């Protein structure tokens, strides 16, 4: 049974979790803020559950567990034998790789820098600061400067005090370099795209991400004066991408051999369907339980972060869609190629921000805002694709 058949069997397109993801996110925001008020030490205690090297918390155990269950259902769907088929449709694959890695990270940096560092600078507050984790491997005395930050002591641990807008910028950067989520398979299906090609592009981007996410992340965070050691980003990708990727490959291979591909597609994947979103929502409750006071004190914070993310998503979509038209792609290939670039792998971005800067950081909050706008914006782009199908060559 092919991927196309599997997806086609889902006659509703979006399941309950996916269809109302924005509603669940809003409920998690409210629930997290409430939890932060009634049990303020809860999220802080969970944030302290980490693997430490010296006094630096390198891996958040709760986030690592949640992200594994976010990522595993995505990775187990990938049939790596299908990656070979990408050679038959090189144009859309090359297009999405170009958009995702040569364009998207840099437009995200520029747009976020303009809005957060200039247009909204005084609205966020020139004196507003954020306390983030000391980068892994860095050993500086209190009062020392590192990038835009100053080393301070918080609860007996050395941390970095950085301008709040730069922390938001870091979160936007991590979103901008994290292309494609499992949801992209749903967007492609709803837009009547080529489901098989979409899966191949997801696989190619997942493999490319193992290499380029750390490289571009380290470079752009350094340019943004929030430098992070390369080994921290490599560790992040190893734990949050490579581990579930390996688990997905091994378990898929074993289960298909044991029970057959039909059972795997119709039974096993059906059981996993709500797992990704459930794990994501648990993570959001934790994030907002610690950021509740910041949001209540300045609820417009969400808006300041959402505006550049909204502009970036639409810019990348129209750029990819326009280039697909110039390349004379079929509509079935053009729609998913454009939407893969527009969407973000927010699960990885959230986890990386939490690991690098802390669960309570502005960077982590910015990645959560990415989740908040992802579903409604992508549903809008699906509608645009369906209304503009006639712009492209026939799919026949």
Tab-separated table of C-alpha atoms in Angstrom:
chain	number	residue	atom	x	y	z
A	1	UNK	CA	0.000	0.000	0.000
A	2	UNK	CA	1.454	3.381	-0.987
A	3	UNK	CA	1.592	6.567	1.036
A	4	UNK	CA	-1.020	8.042	-1.311
A	5	UNK	CA	-3.466	5.238	-0.480
A	6	UNK	CA	-2.835	5.593	3.233
A	7	UNK	CA	-3.484	9.304	3.266
A	8	UNK	CA	-6.460	9.001	0.969
A	9	UNK	CA	-8.136	6.647	3.430
A	10	UNK	CA	-8.394	9.564	5.848
A	11	UNK	CA	-11.593	10.944	4.359
A	12	UNK	CA	-11.781	13.773	6.827
A	13	UNK	CA	-8.300	15.001	5.954
A	14	UNK	CA	-7.708	16.505	9.368
A	15	UNK	CA	-8.306	14.559	12.551
A	16	UNK	CA	-9.858	16.159	15.616
A	17	UNK	CA	-6.479	17.016	17.096
A	18	UNK	CA	-5.126	18.550	13.900
A	19	UNK	CA	-8.322	20.302	12.808
A	20	UNK	CA	-8.685	22.205	16.070
A	21	UNK	CA	-4.986	22.567	16.890
A	22	UNK	CA	-5.292	26.343	17.259
A	23	UNK	CA	-8.091	25.857	19.810
A	24	UNK	CA	-6.017	23.327	21.765
A	25	UNK	CA	-3.053	25.688	21.738
A	26	UNK	CA	-5.214	28.520	23.118
A	27	UNK	CA	-6.531	26.198	25.836
A	28	UNK	CA	-2.966	25.186	26.681
A	29	UNK	CA	-1.983	28.839	26.972
A	30	UNK	CA	-4.850	29.450	29.389
A	31	UNK	CA	-4.160	26.222	31.264
A	32	UNK	CA	-0.432	26.916	31.460
A	33	UNK	CA	-0.965	30.449	32.758
A	34	UNK	CA	-3.432	29.146	35.345
A	35	UNK	CA	-1.006	26.415	36.403
A	36	UNK	CA	1.745	29.003	36.742
A	37	UNK	CA	-0.447	30.965	39.103
A	38	UNK	CA	-1.590	28.107	41.332
A	39	UNK	CA	1.671	26.106	41.269
A	40	UNK	CA	4.496	28.486	40.283
A	41	UNK	CA	7.257	26.056	41.247
A	42	UNK	CA	5.951	23.191	39.121
A	43	UNK	CA	7.371	24.202	35.726
A	44	UNK	CA	10.538	25.530	37.344
A	45	UNK	CA	11.105	22.147	38.988
A	46	UNK	CA	10.554	20.355	35.686
A	47	UNK	CA	12.927	22.752	33.947
A	48	UNK	CA	15.554	21.799	36.503
A	49	UNK	CA	15.220	18.126	35.560
A	50	UNK	CA	18.070	18.106	33.078
A	51	UNK	CA	21.335	16.456	32.179
A	52	UNK	CA	24.037	18.798	33.463
A	53	UNK	CA	27.637	19.235	32.408
A	54	UNK	CA	29.215	21.253	35.191
A	55	UNK	CA	26.543	23.754	36.189
A	56	UNK	CA	25.140	24.007	32.661
A	57	UNK	CA	21.816	22.223	31.996
A	58	UNK	CA	22.464	20.690	28.578
A	59	UNK	CA	19.391	18.491	27.954
A	60	UNK	CA	15.959	19.066	29.471
A	61	UNK	CA	14.655	15.587	30.287
A	62	UNK	CA	10.910	16.487	30.153
A	63	UNK	CA	11.360	18.283	26.829
A	64	UNK	CA	13.452	15.428	25.436
A	65	UNK	CA	10.755	12.904	26.364
A	66	UNK	CA	7.943	15.062	24.953
A	67	UNK	CA	9.805	15.759	21.737
A	68	UNK	CA	10.603	12.106	21.181
A	69	UNK	CA	6.888	11.352	21.212
A	70	UNK	CA	6.254	14.353	18.940
A	71	UNK	CA	8.838	13.206	16.428
A	72	UNK	CA	8.571	9.419	16.459
A	73	UNK	CA	5.165	9.217	14.687
A	74	UNK	CA	6.598	11.486	11.976
A	75	UNK	CA	9.799	9.553	11.469
A	76	UNK	CA	8.211	6.096	11.499
A	77	UNK	CA	6.117	7.048	8.442
A	78	UNK	CA	9.194	7.636	6.288
A	79	UNK	CA	10.061	4.854	3.867
A	80	UNK	CA	13.648	5.657	3.015
A	81	UNK	CA	13.445	3.537	-0.110
A	82	UNK	CA	11.160	6.250	-1.509
A	83	UNK	CA	13.925	8.833	-1.258
A	84	UNK	CA	15.456	7.239	-4.367
A	85	UNK	CA	12.326	8.205	-6.286
A	86	UNK	CA	13.200	11.873	-5.773
A	87	UNK	CA	15.514	11.522	-8.779
A	88	UNK	CA	12.437	11.276	-11.010
A	89	UNK	CA	11.105	14.629	-9.770
A	90	UNK	CA	14.213	16.688	-9.207
A	91	UNK	CA	12.678	20.124	-9.806
A	92	UNK	CA	10.271	20.230	-6.826
A	93	UNK	CA	12.833	18.604	-4.517
A	94	UNK	CA	15.566	21.058	-5.518
A	95	UNK	CA	13.089	23.927	-5.228
A	96	UNK	CA	12.136	23.091	-1.654
A	97	UNK	CA	15.783	22.549	-0.679
A	98	UNK	CA	16.706	25.930	-2.176
A	99	UNK	CA	13.858	27.753	-0.425
A	100	UNK	CA	14.374	26.003	2.925
A	101	UNK	CA	18.136	26.372	3.211
A	102	UNK	CA	19.311	29.181	0.907
A	103	UNK	CA	16.452	31.654	1.392
A	104	UNK	CA	14.151	31.010	4.360
A	105	UNK	CA	16.684	31.230	7.244
A	106	UNK	CA	17.983	34.591	6.047
A	107	UNK	CA	14.603	36.189	5.315
A	108	UNK	CA	13.420	35.083	8.765
A	109	UNK	CA	16.461	36.683	10.357
A	110	UNK	CA	16.010	39.936	8.416
A	111	UNK	CA	12.249	40.231	9.005
A	112	UNK	CA	12.479	39.376	12.720
A	113	UNK	CA	15.419	41.741	13.201
A	114	UNK	CA	13.514	44.603	11.569
A	115	UNK	CA	10.303	44.150	13.551
A	116	UNK	CA	11.680	43.057	16.927
A	117	UNK	CA	14.859	45.141	16.853
A	118	UNK	CA	13.471	48.283	15.195
A	119	UNK	CA	9.722	48.597	14.597
A	120	UNK	CA	8.660	47.050	17.932
A	121	UNK	CA	11.837	47.829	19.860
A	122	UNK	CA	10.277	50.484	22.120
A	123	UNK	CA	7.037	48.494	22.476
A	124	UNK	CA	8.927	45.461	23.792
A	125	UNK	CA	11.017	47.751	25.992
A	126	UNK	CA	14.613	48.902	25.507
A	127	UNK	CA	15.401	47.978	29.110
A	128	UNK	CA	13.548	44.651	29.104
A	129	UNK	CA	15.884	41.710	29.686
A	130	UNK	CA	15.665	37.927	29.627
A	131	UNK	CA	17.603	35.367	31.636
A	132	UNK	CA	18.835	32.466	29.488
A	133	UNK	CA	21.080	29.473	30.029
A	134	UNK	CA	24.827	29.820	29.794
A	135	UNK	CA	25.931	28.165	26.542
A	136	UNK	CA	27.197	24.632	26.965
A	137	UNK	CA	30.974	24.575	27.431
A	138	UNK	CA	31.251	28.264	28.327
A	139	UNK	CA	32.953	29.111	31.641
A	140	UNK	CA	32.855	32.853	32.302
A	141	UNK	CA	32.913	34.752	35.595
A	142	UNK	CA	29.997	36.820	36.869
A	143	UNK	CA	29.938	40.206	35.143
A	144	UNK	CA	31.676	38.978	31.986
A	145	UNK	CA	30.121	39.760	28.608
A	146	UNK	CA	29.252	37.185	25.968
A	147	UNK	CA	27.695	38.488	22.754
A	148	UNK	CA	24.859	40.778	23.852
A	149	UNK	CA	24.638	39.096	27.262
A	150	UNK	CA	26.139	39.563	30.708
A	151	UNK	CA	26.868	36.697	33.089
A	152	UNK	CA	24.726	36.876	36.242
A	153	UNK	CA	23.941	34.528	39.132
A	154	UNK	CA	20.365	33.223	39.399
A	155	UNK	CA	19.537	30.719	42.143
A	156	UNK	CA	23.207	29.920	42.479
A	157	UNK	CA	23.657	29.151	38.762
A	158	UNK	CA	25.494	31.333	36.275
A	159	UNK	CA	23.123	32.548	33.564
A	160	UNK	CA	23.184	35.145	30.794
A	161	UNK	CA	21.167	38.346	30.981
A	162	UNK	CA	20.300	39.415	27.414
A	163	UNK	CA	17.973	42.027	25.867
A	164	UNK	CA	14.486	40.530	25.686
A	165	UNK	CA	14.016	41.368	22.011
A	166	UNK	CA	17.166	39.432	21.141
A	167	UNK	CA	15.805	36.412	22.948
A	168	UNK	CA	12.637	36.637	20.844
A	169	UNK	CA	14.867	36.997	17.766
A	170	UNK	CA	16.666	33.766	18.672
A	171	UNK	CA	13.357	31.892	18.808
A	172	UNK	CA	12.369	33.243	15.396
A	173	UNK	CA	15.737	32.162	13.990
A	174	UNK	CA	15.248	28.624	15.292
A	175	UNK	CA	11.829	28.521	13.617
A	176	UNK	CA	13.198	29.885	10.355
A	177	UNK	CA	15.814	27.152	10.056
A	178	UNK	CA	13.398	24.331	10.919
A	179	UNK	CA	11.496	23.454	7.722
A	180	UNK	CA	8.601	21.044	7.333
A	181	UNK	CA	6.537	19.236	9.949
A	182	UNK	CA	4.406	16.111	9.900
A	183	UNK	CA	1.454	18.408	9.301
A	184	UNK	CA	2.808	19.171	5.832
A	185	UNK	CA	1.537	15.758	4.710
A	186	UNK	CA	-1.948	16.910	5.714
A	187	UNK	CA	-1.577	20.296	3.996
A	188	UNK	CA	-0.441	18.579	0.804
A	189	UNK	CA	-3.359	16.153	0.941
A	190	UNK	CA	-5.936	18.893	1.521
A	191	UNK	CA	-4.482	20.901	-1.376
A	192	UNK	CA	-4.765	17.816	-3.637
A	193	UNK	CA	-1.007	17.656	-4.001
A	194	UNK	CA	1.269	14.737	-4.844
A	195	UNK	CA	1.322	12.839	-1.538
A	196	UNK	CA	4.111	10.500	-2.573
A	197	UNK	CA	6.382	13.379	-3.583
A	198	UNK	CA	5.496	15.223	-0.378
A	199	UNK	CA	6.705	12.263	1.668
A	200	UNK	CA	9.939	12.124	-0.335
A	201	UNK	CA	10.540	15.844	0.246
A	202	UNK	CA	9.860	15.378	3.964
A	203	UNK	CA	12.435	12.585	4.079
A	204	UNK	CA	15.027	14.603	2.136
A	205	UNK	CA	14.521	17.655	4.355
A	206	UNK	CA	14.743	15.557	7.510
A	207	UNK	CA	18.083	14.145	6.414
A	208	UNK	CA	19.359	17.554	5.287
A	209	UNK	CA	18.308	19.030	8.597
A	210	UNK	CA	20.702	16.725	10.438
A	211	UNK	CA	23.556	18.638	8.817
A	212	UNK	CA	22.366	22.170	8.050
A	213	UNK	CA	20.208	22.946	11.102
A	214	UNK	CA	23.213	23.144	13.404
A	215	UNK	CA	25.393	24.976	10.870
A	216	UNK	CA	22.847	27.693	10.039
A	217	UNK	CA	21.637	27.903	13.630
A	218	UNK	CA	25.113	28.502	14.964
A	219	UNK	CA	25.858	31.097	12.281
A	220	UNK	CA	22.642	33.149	12.563
A	221	UNK	CA	22.499	33.053	16.362
A	222	UNK	CA	26.081	34.309	16.334
A	223	UNK	CA	25.191	37.115	13.916
A	224	UNK	CA	22.309	37.986	16.252
A	225	UNK	CA	24.852	38.328	19.084
A	226	UNK	CA	23.437	35.312	20.878
A	227	UNK	CA	26.289	32.914	20.104
A	228	UNK	CA	25.792	29.254	20.892
A	229	UNK	CA	28.620	26.701	20.739
A	230	UNK	CA	28.367	24.346	17.766
A	231	UNK	CA	28.503	21.279	20.000
A	232	UNK	CA	25.284	22.342	21.733
A	233	UNK	CA	23.400	22.524	18.431
A	234	UNK	CA	24.889	19.220	17.269
A	235	UNK	CA	23.801	17.624	20.541
A	236	UNK	CA	20.331	19.105	20.097
A	237	UNK	CA	19.944	17.640	16.611
A	238	UNK	CA	21.326	14.281	17.748
A	239	UNK	CA	18.809	13.974	20.578
A	240	UNK	CA	15.786	15.660	19.053
A	241	UNK	CA	16.063	14.542	15.409
A	242	UNK	CA	18.560	11.705	14.974
A	243	UNK	CA	17.274	9.616	17.914
A	244	UNK	CA	13.595	9.531	16.849
A	245	UNK	CA	14.722	9.138	13.217
A	246	UNK	CA	16.727	6.035	14.123
A	247	UNK	CA	13.919	4.690	16.316
A	248	UNK	CA	11.417	5.254	13.523
A	249	UNK	CA	13.540	3.494	10.925
A	250	UNK	CA	14.301	0.492	13.126
A	251	UNK	CA	10.750	-0.007	14.374
A	252	UNK	CA	9.251	0.505	10.901
A	253	UNK	CA	11.581	-2.078	9.395
A	254	UNK	CA	10.840	-4.579	12.182
A	255	UNK	CA	7.058	-4.116	12.185
A	256	UNK	CA	6.686	-4.253	8.405
A	257	UNK	CA	8.646	-7.495	8.307
A	258	UNK	CA	6.666	-8.929	11.228
A	259	UNK	CA	3.103	-7.811	10.417
A	260	UNK	CA	3.197	-6.536	6.819
A	261	UNK	CA	2.821	-3.081	5.272
A	262	UNK	CA	-1.007	-3.144	5.273
A	263	UNK	CA	-1.179	-3.727	9.035
A	264	UNK	CA	1.496	-1.078	9.575
A	265	UNK	CA	-0.381	1.582	7.563
A	266	UNK	CA	-3.925	0.771	8.642
A	267	UNK	CA	-3.444	-0.241	12.288
A	268	UNK	CA	-0.143	0.931	13.739
A	269	UNK	CA	-0.070	4.427	12.231
A	270	UNK	CA	-3.691	4.961	13.250
A	271	UNK	CA	-2.762	4.354	16.890
A	272	UNK	CA	0.068	6.887	16.664
A	273	UNK	CA	-2.006	9.664	15.074
A	274	UNK	CA	-2.769	11.727	18.229
A	275	UNK	CA	0.646	11.153	19.827
A	276	UNK	CA	2.512	14.045	18.199
A	277	UNK	CA	-0.085	16.676	19.035
A	278	UNK	CA	-0.638	15.343	22.569
A	279	UNK	CA	3.082	15.550	23.341
A	280	UNK	CA	3.204	19.036	21.835
A	281	UNK	CA	0.288	20.252	23.945
A	282	UNK	CA	1.897	18.927	27.138
A	283	UNK	CA	5.036	20.869	26.237
A	284	UNK	CA	2.972	24.025	25.665
A	285	UNK	CA	1.357	23.760	29.095
A	286	UNK	CA	4.839	23.645	30.635
A	287	UNK	CA	6.065	26.576	28.578
A	288	UNK	CA	3.131	28.842	29.363
A	289	UNK	CA	3.008	27.874	33.024
A	290	UNK	CA	6.378	29.577	33.355
A	291	UNK	CA	5.738	32.482	30.950
A	292	UNK	CA	2.281	33.324	32.244
A	293	UNK	CA	3.350	36.366	34.262
A	294	UNK	CA	5.195	37.845	31.270
A	295	UNK	CA	2.163	37.396	29.023
A	296	UNK	CA	-0.278	38.814	31.575
A	297	UNK	CA	1.990	41.789	32.161
A	298	UNK	CA	2.259	42.453	28.418
A	299	UNK	CA	-0.274	40.429	26.400
A	300	UNK	CA	0.758	42.230	23.218
A	301	UNK	CA	4.029	40.280	23.374
A	302	UNK	CA	2.354	37.485	21.420
A	303	UNK	CA	1.338	39.971	18.713
A	304	UNK	CA	4.821	41.474	18.405
A	305	UNK	CA	6.269	38.025	17.755
A	306	UNK	CA	3.393	36.792	15.569
A	307	UNK	CA	3.609	39.635	13.031
A	308	UNK	CA	7.080	38.834	11.635
A	309	UNK	CA	6.285	35.100	11.700
A	310	UNK	CA	3.069	35.698	9.738
A	311	UNK	CA	4.857	37.834	7.156
A	312	UNK	CA	7.660	35.284	6.801
A	313	UNK	CA	5.246	32.390	6.248
A	314	UNK	CA	3.381	34.205	3.480
A	315	UNK	CA	6.556	35.508	1.848
A	316	UNK	CA	8.132	32.061	1.637
A	317	UNK	CA	4.931	30.485	0.331
A	318	UNK	CA	4.500	32.993	-2.483
A	319	UNK	CA	8.185	32.833	-3.371
A	320	UNK	CA	8.049	29.025	-3.620
A	321	UNK	CA	4.703	29.079	-5.441
A	322	UNK	CA	5.966	31.697	-7.898
A	323	UNK	CA	9.177	29.799	-8.611
A	324	UNK	CA	7.134	26.625	-9.125
A	325	UNK	CA	5.149	28.502	-11.776
A	326	UNK	CA	8.363	29.709	-13.457
A	327	UNK	CA	9.749	26.149	-13.400
A	328	UNK	CA	6.493	24.960	-15.025
A	329	UNK	CA	5.764	22.377	-12.359
A	330	UNK	CA	2.485	20.507	-12.290
A	331	UNK	CA	0.053	21.799	-9.695
A	332	UNK	CA	0.250	18.524	-7.738
A	333	UNK	CA	3.984	19.112	-7.290
A	334	UNK	CA	3.896	22.905	-6.920
A	335	UNK	CA	1.452	23.041	-3.988
A	336	UNK	CA	3.351	20.788	-1.544
A	337	UNK	CA	6.723	22.222	-2.639
A	338	UNK	CA	5.555	25.726	-1.679
A	339	UNK	CA	3.889	24.671	1.565
A	340	UNK	CA	6.876	22.659	2.808
A	341	UNK	CA	8.898	25.856	2.680
A	342	UNK	CA	6.190	27.921	4.343
A	343	UNK	CA	5.597	25.565	7.263
A	344	UNK	CA	7.941	25.124	10.215
A	345	UNK	CA	9.197	22.134	12.158
A	346	UNK	CA	8.070	23.827	15.352
A	347	UNK	CA	8.574	20.702	17.483
A	348	UNK	CA	12.322	20.800	16.923
A	349	UNK	CA	12.426	24.592	17.263
A	350	UNK	CA	10.637	24.489	20.634
A	351	UNK	CA	12.884	21.765	21.987
A	352	UNK	CA	16.082	23.395	20.719
A	353	UNK	CA	15.104	26.772	22.196
A	354	UNK	CA	14.318	25.123	25.540
A	355	UNK	CA	17.614	23.244	25.540
A	356	UNK	CA	19.797	26.150	24.427
A	357	UNK	CA	18.145	29.018	26.285
A	358	UNK	CA	15.825	27.467	28.878
A	359	UNK	CA	12.179	26.531	29.164
A	360	UNK	CA	11.380	29.974	30.579
A	361	UNK	CA	13.256	31.978	27.940
A	362	UNK	CA	11.820	34.450	25.463
A	363	UNK	CA	13.277	32.279	22.710
A	364	UNK	CA	11.120	29.338	23.820
A	365	UNK	CA	8.071	31.622	23.937
A	366	UNK	CA	8.727	32.822	20.368
A	367	UNK	CA	8.788	29.246	19.070
A	368	UNK	CA	5.472	28.584	20.809
A	369	UNK	CA	3.934	31.573	19.021
A	370	UNK	CA	4.981	29.815	15.828
A	371	UNK	CA	2.676	26.947	16.776
A	372	UNK	CA	-0.142	29.373	17.514
A	373	UNK	CA	-0.218	30.828	13.995
A	374	UNK	CA	0.861	27.733	12.025
A	375	UNK	CA	-2.510	26.002	11.596
A	376	UNK	CA	-4.761	28.953	10.631
A	377	UNK	CA	-2.155	30.384	8.243
A	378	UNK	CA	-1.459	27.037	6.558
A	379	UNK	CA	-5.186	26.365	6.168
A	380	UNK	CA	-5.462	29.759	4.454
A	381	UNK	CA	-2.625	28.812	2.091
A	382	UNK	CA	-4.345	25.493	1.313
A	383	UNK	CA	-7.430	27.441	0.205
A	384	UNK	CA	-5.258	29.714	-1.946
A	385	UNK	CA	-3.688	26.682	-3.625
A	386	UNK	CA	-7.055	25.138	-4.428
A	387	UNK	CA	-8.321	28.396	-5.923
A	388	UNK	CA	-5.234	28.850	-8.107
A	389	UNK	CA	-4.844	25.311	-9.451
A	390	UNK	CA	-5.568	26.577	-12.957
A	391	UNK	CA	-2.338	28.616	-12.888
A	392	UNK	CA	-0.299	25.441	-13.360
A	393	UNK	CA	0.069	22.662	-15.890
A	394	UNK	CA	-2.413	19.817	-15.804
A	395	UNK	CA	-1.562	17.047	-13.338
A	396	UNK	CA	-2.484	14.418	-15.903
